[in-house]
Each structure stands twice: as C-alpha cells, then as structure tokens.
Amino acid sequence: MILPRQELLKGCLDPQGMEALLVQAETVLRTWQPSWSAFVSAPLREQALHRFSTLTDLHWHADGGHPGAERQRLCCWRSEDHHHPTPSQAAPIHGLLLHGNFLFDSPSPTDLRQALEAIDAQPEQLGDLWIRGDRGAQALCTPELAVNLDGRSSKVREVEITCEAVAVAQLQPPAHRLTRRLNSVEASCRIDAIASAGFGLSRAKVVNQIKQGHLRLNWEPVRQTSRELVVGDRLQLQGRGTLKVLALEMTKRQRWRVEMLRH
C-alpha cells in the first residue's frame, strides 16, 4: 500500500508532526511491526486519527498514561496483524516527579517544560504535566527520558527543581471528569460569558484566566475576552477540563440560550 501523502498533509495543522506519523505508518506497512509514536498534541492526534481512519490497512490506538490525557502516544499496526497491542496494554510511558519549593513563586506548566528542555528533554518526549501544590509537579514522559532525567536538576527562575523517575502508578493525575450537558441563558456569545457559565467561575476569574494564558480556544491561546464563540468551538481551561458549544439559539428576549458539553 502506498500512502496518499499529499492528501494526508494538505492543510495539516502540524505538517512536521504529521510527517513523523506518516513515516511511522510507512515503516509499519513495510516491516509488519507495531510501532509507538512520540507524544503528540491533542489537535494533531485528532486530525491524524481522522485522516488515517480512511486507510483500511492500518489501525491506530492512542494512550497518554491517564484517562483524559491531552498529549498522547499513537500505536500503529497493520490490520492483518493479530499480535498488535490491545487497548488494555499500556503505552511505553513513565512517570516523573519534579520536586521544588514554589511557595513564593508559583510556576506554570510551560515554565516547567522549559526547565526540562533546558536539560535536554525534547518536547515530543514529554506528555501531560500538572502542578501539585507548592512542592512541585508531576509529568508523564517516555521511558528513555525518565532514565535520562532521573536525579538531574534544573531551575525555574530562582527555584531549583529535581527530577525523580517513578512508575506511572505512583502519580496522582488530575481527576477525570464525567461528561455533563449544561444549559444557560447569556446576554452574548462572548467567550468570557460562556466560559463563566460552563466552568462555574465568576466572569472576573475567567478574565484573569484568559490574561494568564490558562484558557484556550480550540487548543490555541486566546487573549480577547470579547471573542464571540460559535457552535463547535471548544474551550480548554487548565485544571477544569474541556467545554464544547453544542448549540446557540436566540430567545424572544434577545438573549442567547447556550447548550454545552463539559468533560
């Protein structure tokens, strides 16, 4: 089978990431050996799985180390291969503890990723990373990176962090939220209004989250609180999950009835 490269790459959100997955798929077709990708972003994962779903000779499975993981690894195998990994078999993922005293200087996940990259971690080797109070953070990564970083130190501004490799079972990942359907009536379709209703936060707190870069629209950072949302838009808020706009309907009183899905 020859992959339709041009079709698969056309209009891709991440051409370089998609190219790596294409190389992986071609290798699987040639060798008949199942293969795991590096960690990929959620937008690339969704786009890749959608586009690859038309290729009947290949099957794919995603795993990020915990339910609801944003960054995941993709396993590819030939459809005729009866010895492929099953969804119950965990991906090659390891845990990482990041110890540090952040009582007076709270870091962001981006701060910690940059600190790890400063000691030779590659972005594609890192999965999800989350803050654990003021004593540091936890992360998921490739087994190779866990071995490389175990015992090593880096810095986030003036705070030193130390890495400790652990099994995934020793981590405390963010709670996986149950899917809920929500309804609200708002004066507008502005992002701050809908995010406030969907995530259960005050409008002021939502504005603050936007200013800090914690709220994303369709996986991209958003800075404008006045941005209007449309049906199909998805909001991601750090620590609070994802919100999808299912329906927007104007009422007789010129307000907006909003139907949302939160998970």
Coordinates of C-alpha atoms in Angstrom, one line a residue:
M1 CA 0.0 0.0 0.0
I2 CA 1.2 3.5 -0.9
L3 CA 0.0 6.2 1.5
P4 CA -1.7 9.3 -0.2
R5 CA 0.9 11.7 1.3
Q6 CA -0.4 14.8 -0.4
E7 CA -3.9 14.3 0.8
L8 CA -2.9 13.5 4.3
L9 CA -0.6 16.5 4.6
K10 CA -2.8 19.0 2.8
G11 CA -3.9 21.8 5.2
C12 CA -2.4 20.0 8.2
L13 CA -2.2 21.9 11.5
D14 CA 1.2 20.5 12.2
P15 CA 3.0 19.3 9.0
Q16 CA 6.2 18.3 10.8
G17 CA 4.3 16.2 13.3
M18 CA 2.1 14.6 10.6
E19 CA 5.2 13.8 8.6
A20 CA 6.6 11.9 11.5
L21 CA 3.4 9.9 11.8
L22 CA 3.4 9.2 8.0
V23 CA 7.0 7.8 8.3
Q24 CA 5.8 5.7 11.2
A25 CA 2.9 4.3 9.2
E26 CA 5.1 3.6 6.2
T27 CA 7.5 1.7 8.4
V28 CA 4.7 -0.4 9.9
L29 CA 3.5 -1.2 6.4
R30 CA 6.9 -2.3 5.4
T31 CA 8.0 -4.2 8.5
W32 CA 4.7 -5.5 9.9
Q33 CA 5.9 -4.5 13.3
P34 CA 3.6 -2.4 15.6
S35 CA 5.1 1.0 16.5
W36 CA 4.5 3.7 19.0
S37 CA 4.9 7.4 18.1
A38 CA 6.4 10.1 20.3
F39 CA 3.9 12.2 22.3
V40 CA 1.7 14.3 20.0
S41 CA -0.5 17.3 20.8
A42 CA -4.3 16.9 21.0
P43 CA -5.0 18.8 17.8
L44 CA -2.6 16.7 15.9
R45 CA -3.9 13.5 17.4
E46 CA -7.5 14.3 16.5
Q47 CA -6.6 15.4 12.9
A48 CA -4.3 12.4 12.4
L49 CA -6.7 9.8 13.6
H50 CA -9.5 11.3 11.5
R51 CA -7.4 11.3 8.3
F52 CA -5.8 7.9 8.9
S53 CA -9.3 6.4 9.5
T54 CA -9.7 6.1 5.8
L55 CA -6.7 3.8 5.5
T56 CA -8.1 0.3 5.9
D57 CA -4.7 -1.4 6.0
L58 CA -3.7 0.3 9.3
H59 CA -5.2 0.6 12.8
W60 CA -4.3 3.2 15.4
H61 CA -4.6 3.4 19.2
A62 CA -3.9 6.4 21.5
D63 CA -2.7 6.3 25.1
G64 CA -1.5 9.2 27.2
G65 CA -0.9 7.5 30.5
H66 CA -4.1 8.5 32.2
P67 CA -7.8 9.0 31.3
G68 CA -8.3 12.3 29.6
A69 CA -4.7 12.9 28.8
E70 CA -4.1 15.7 26.4
R71 CA -0.8 14.7 25.0
Q72 CA -0.8 11.0 23.9
R73 CA 1.3 8.5 22.0
L74 CA -0.1 6.7 19.0
C75 CA 0.3 3.0 18.3
C76 CA 0.1 1.9 14.7
W77 CA -0.2 -1.7 13.4
R78 CA -1.3 -3.5 10.2
S79 CA -5.0 -4.6 10.1
E80 CA -4.0 -8.2 9.4
D81 CA -1.6 -8.3 12.4
H82 CA -3.2 -10.4 15.1
H83 CA -0.4 -9.7 17.6
H84 CA -0.9 -6.0 17.9
P85 CA -1.1 -4.2 21.3
T86 CA -4.7 -4.1 22.7
P87 CA -6.2 -1.0 24.4
S88 CA -5.7 -2.7 27.8
Q89 CA -2.0 -2.8 27.2
A90 CA -0.3 0.3 28.5
A91 CA 1.8 2.5 26.2
P92 CA 5.6 2.8 26.9
I93 CA 5.1 5.7 29.3
H94 CA 6.9 6.5 32.6
G95 CA 6.3 8.9 35.4
L96 CA 8.4 11.9 36.6
L97 CA 8.2 13.8 39.9
L98 CA 9.5 17.4 39.8
H99 CA 10.5 18.4 43.3
G100 CA 10.8 22.1 44.2
N101 CA 9.8 24.8 46.7
F102 CA 7.3 27.0 44.9
L103 CA 5.7 28.5 48.0
F104 CA 6.6 32.1 46.9
D105 CA 6.8 31.7 43.2
S106 CA 4.2 29.5 41.5
P107 CA 5.3 28.0 38.2
S108 CA 3.1 27.3 35.2
P109 CA 3.3 24.0 33.2
T110 CA 5.1 26.0 30.5
D111 CA 7.7 27.2 33.0
L112 CA 8.4 23.6 34.0
R113 CA 8.5 22.2 30.4
Q114 CA 11.1 24.9 29.6
A115 CA 13.1 23.9 32.6
L116 CA 13.1 20.3 31.5
E117 CA 14.0 21.3 27.9
A118 CA 17.0 23.2 29.3
I119 CA 18.4 19.8 30.5
D120 CA 18.0 18.1 27.1
A121 CA 14.3 17.0 27.2
Q122 CA 12.8 17.1 23.8
P123 CA 9.2 18.4 23.6
E124 CA 8.0 15.2 21.9
Q125 CA 9.3 13.1 24.8
L126 CA 7.0 14.9 27.3
G127 CA 3.4 14.0 27.8
D128 CA 1.0 15.8 30.2
L129 CA 2.5 17.8 33.1
W130 CA 0.5 19.2 36.0
I131 CA 1.2 21.2 39.2
R132 CA 1.0 19.6 42.6
G133 CA 0.5 22.5 45.1
D134 CA 3.6 24.4 46.1
R135 CA 6.0 21.5 46.2
G136 CA 6.5 20.8 42.5
A137 CA 4.7 18.9 39.8
Q138 CA 4.3 15.6 38.1
A139 CA 4.7 14.6 34.5
L140 CA 4.4 11.7 32.0
C141 CA 7.3 11.0 29.6
T142 CA 9.0 8.4 27.5
P143 CA 10.9 5.7 29.5
E144 CA 14.1 6.9 27.8
L145 CA 13.6 10.4 29.1
A146 CA 12.8 9.2 32.6
V147 CA 16.2 7.4 32.7
N148 CA 18.0 10.5 31.4
L149 CA 16.4 13.0 33.8
D150 CA 16.3 10.8 37.0
G151 CA 18.3 12.7 39.6
R152 CA 19.1 15.7 37.5
S153 CA 18.3 19.3 38.4
S154 CA 17.2 22.4 36.6
K155 CA 15.8 25.8 37.5
V156 CA 12.5 27.8 37.2
R157 CA 13.7 31.3 37.7
E158 CA 15.4 31.1 41.1
V159 CA 13.8 27.9 42.2
E160 CA 15.7 24.6 41.8
I161 CA 13.8 21.5 40.7
T162 CA 15.0 17.9 41.0
C163 CA 13.7 15.1 38.8
E164 CA 12.8 11.7 40.1
A165 CA 11.7 8.9 37.8
V166 CA 8.8 6.8 39.1
A167 CA 6.2 4.3 37.8
V168 CA 3.0 5.8 36.4
A169 CA 1.0 4.2 39.1
Q170 CA 2.8 6.4 41.7
L171 CA 1.5 9.6 40.1
Q172 CA -1.6 11.5 41.1
P173 CA -3.0 12.7 37.8
P174 CA -5.8 15.3 37.5
A175 CA -9.3 13.7 38.2
H176 CA -11.0 12.6 35.0
R177 CA -14.3 14.5 34.9
L178 CA -17.6 12.9 34.0
T179 CA -19.2 14.3 30.8
R180 CA -22.1 16.7 31.6
R181 CA -24.6 18.5 29.4
L182 CA -25.2 22.1 30.5
N183 CA -27.7 24.8 29.6
S184 CA -27.5 28.5 30.2
V185 CA -29.0 31.8 29.0
E186 CA -26.5 34.6 28.4
A187 CA -26.6 38.1 27.2
S188 CA -24.0 37.4 24.5
C189 CA -21.9 34.6 23.0
R190 CA -18.7 36.2 24.3
I191 CA -16.0 33.7 25.4
D192 CA -15.9 35.1 29.0
A193 CA -19.7 34.8 29.3
I194 CA -19.9 31.2 28.1
A195 CA -16.7 30.1 29.9
S196 CA -18.1 31.6 33.1
A197 CA -21.4 29.6 32.8
G198 CA -19.7 26.4 31.6
F199 CA -16.8 26.2 34.1
G200 CA -18.7 27.6 37.0
L201 CA -16.4 30.6 37.6
S202 CA -17.2 34.3 38.0
R203 CA -16.7 36.5 35.0
A204 CA -13.8 38.2 36.7
K205 CA -12.0 34.9 37.3
V206 CA -12.5 33.8 33.7
V207 CA -10.9 37.1 32.6
N208 CA -8.0 36.5 34.9
Q209 CA -7.5 33.0 33.5
I210 CA -7.5 34.4 30.0
K211 CA -4.9 37.0 30.9
Q212 CA -2.7 34.3 32.4
G213 CA -2.9 32.2 29.3
H214 CA -4.7 29.3 31.0
L215 CA -7.8 29.4 28.8
R216 CA -7.5 28.1 25.3
L217 CA -9.9 28.1 22.3
N218 CA -9.7 25.1 20.1
W219 CA -6.3 24.3 21.6
E220 CA -4.9 27.8 20.8
P221 CA -4.2 30.5 23.4
V222 CA -6.8 33.3 23.5
R223 CA -6.3 36.8 24.8
Q224 CA -9.5 38.6 23.8
T225 CA -12.3 38.4 26.4
S226 CA -14.7 39.8 23.8
R227 CA -14.2 36.9 21.3
E228 CA -17.5 35.5 20.1
L229 CA -18.0 31.8 20.1
V230 CA -19.8 29.7 17.5
V231 CA -21.3 26.1 17.6
G232 CA -18.5 23.6 17.6
D233 CA -16.0 25.7 19.5
R234 CA -14.2 24.1 22.4
L235 CA -12.6 25.7 25.4
Q236 CA -9.8 24.1 27.4
L237 CA -9.2 25.5 30.9
Q238 CA -6.2 24.4 32.9
G239 CA -7.4 22.2 35.8
R240 CA -11.1 22.3 34.8
G241 CA -11.4 20.3 31.7
T242 CA -13.0 21.0 28.3
L243 CA -16.2 22.7 27.3
K244 CA -17.8 22.3 23.9
V245 CA -20.5 24.6 22.5
L246 CA -23.3 22.4 21.1
A247 CA -26.0 24.9 20.3
L248 CA -26.7 28.7 20.3
E249 CA -30.2 29.9 20.0
M250 CA -31.6 33.5 20.2
T251 CA -34.5 33.8 22.6
K252 CA -37.5 36.1 22.3
R253 CA -35.9 38.5 24.7
Q254 CA -32.8 38.8 22.5
R255 CA -30.6 36.7 24.7
W256 CA -28.7 33.5 23.9
R257 CA -29.7 30.1 25.0
V258 CA -26.4 28.1 25.2
E259 CA -26.1 24.3 25.2
M260 CA -22.7 23.0 26.3
L261 CA -20.9 19.7 26.9
R262 CA -18.3 19.7 29.7
H263 CA -15.8 16.9 30.3

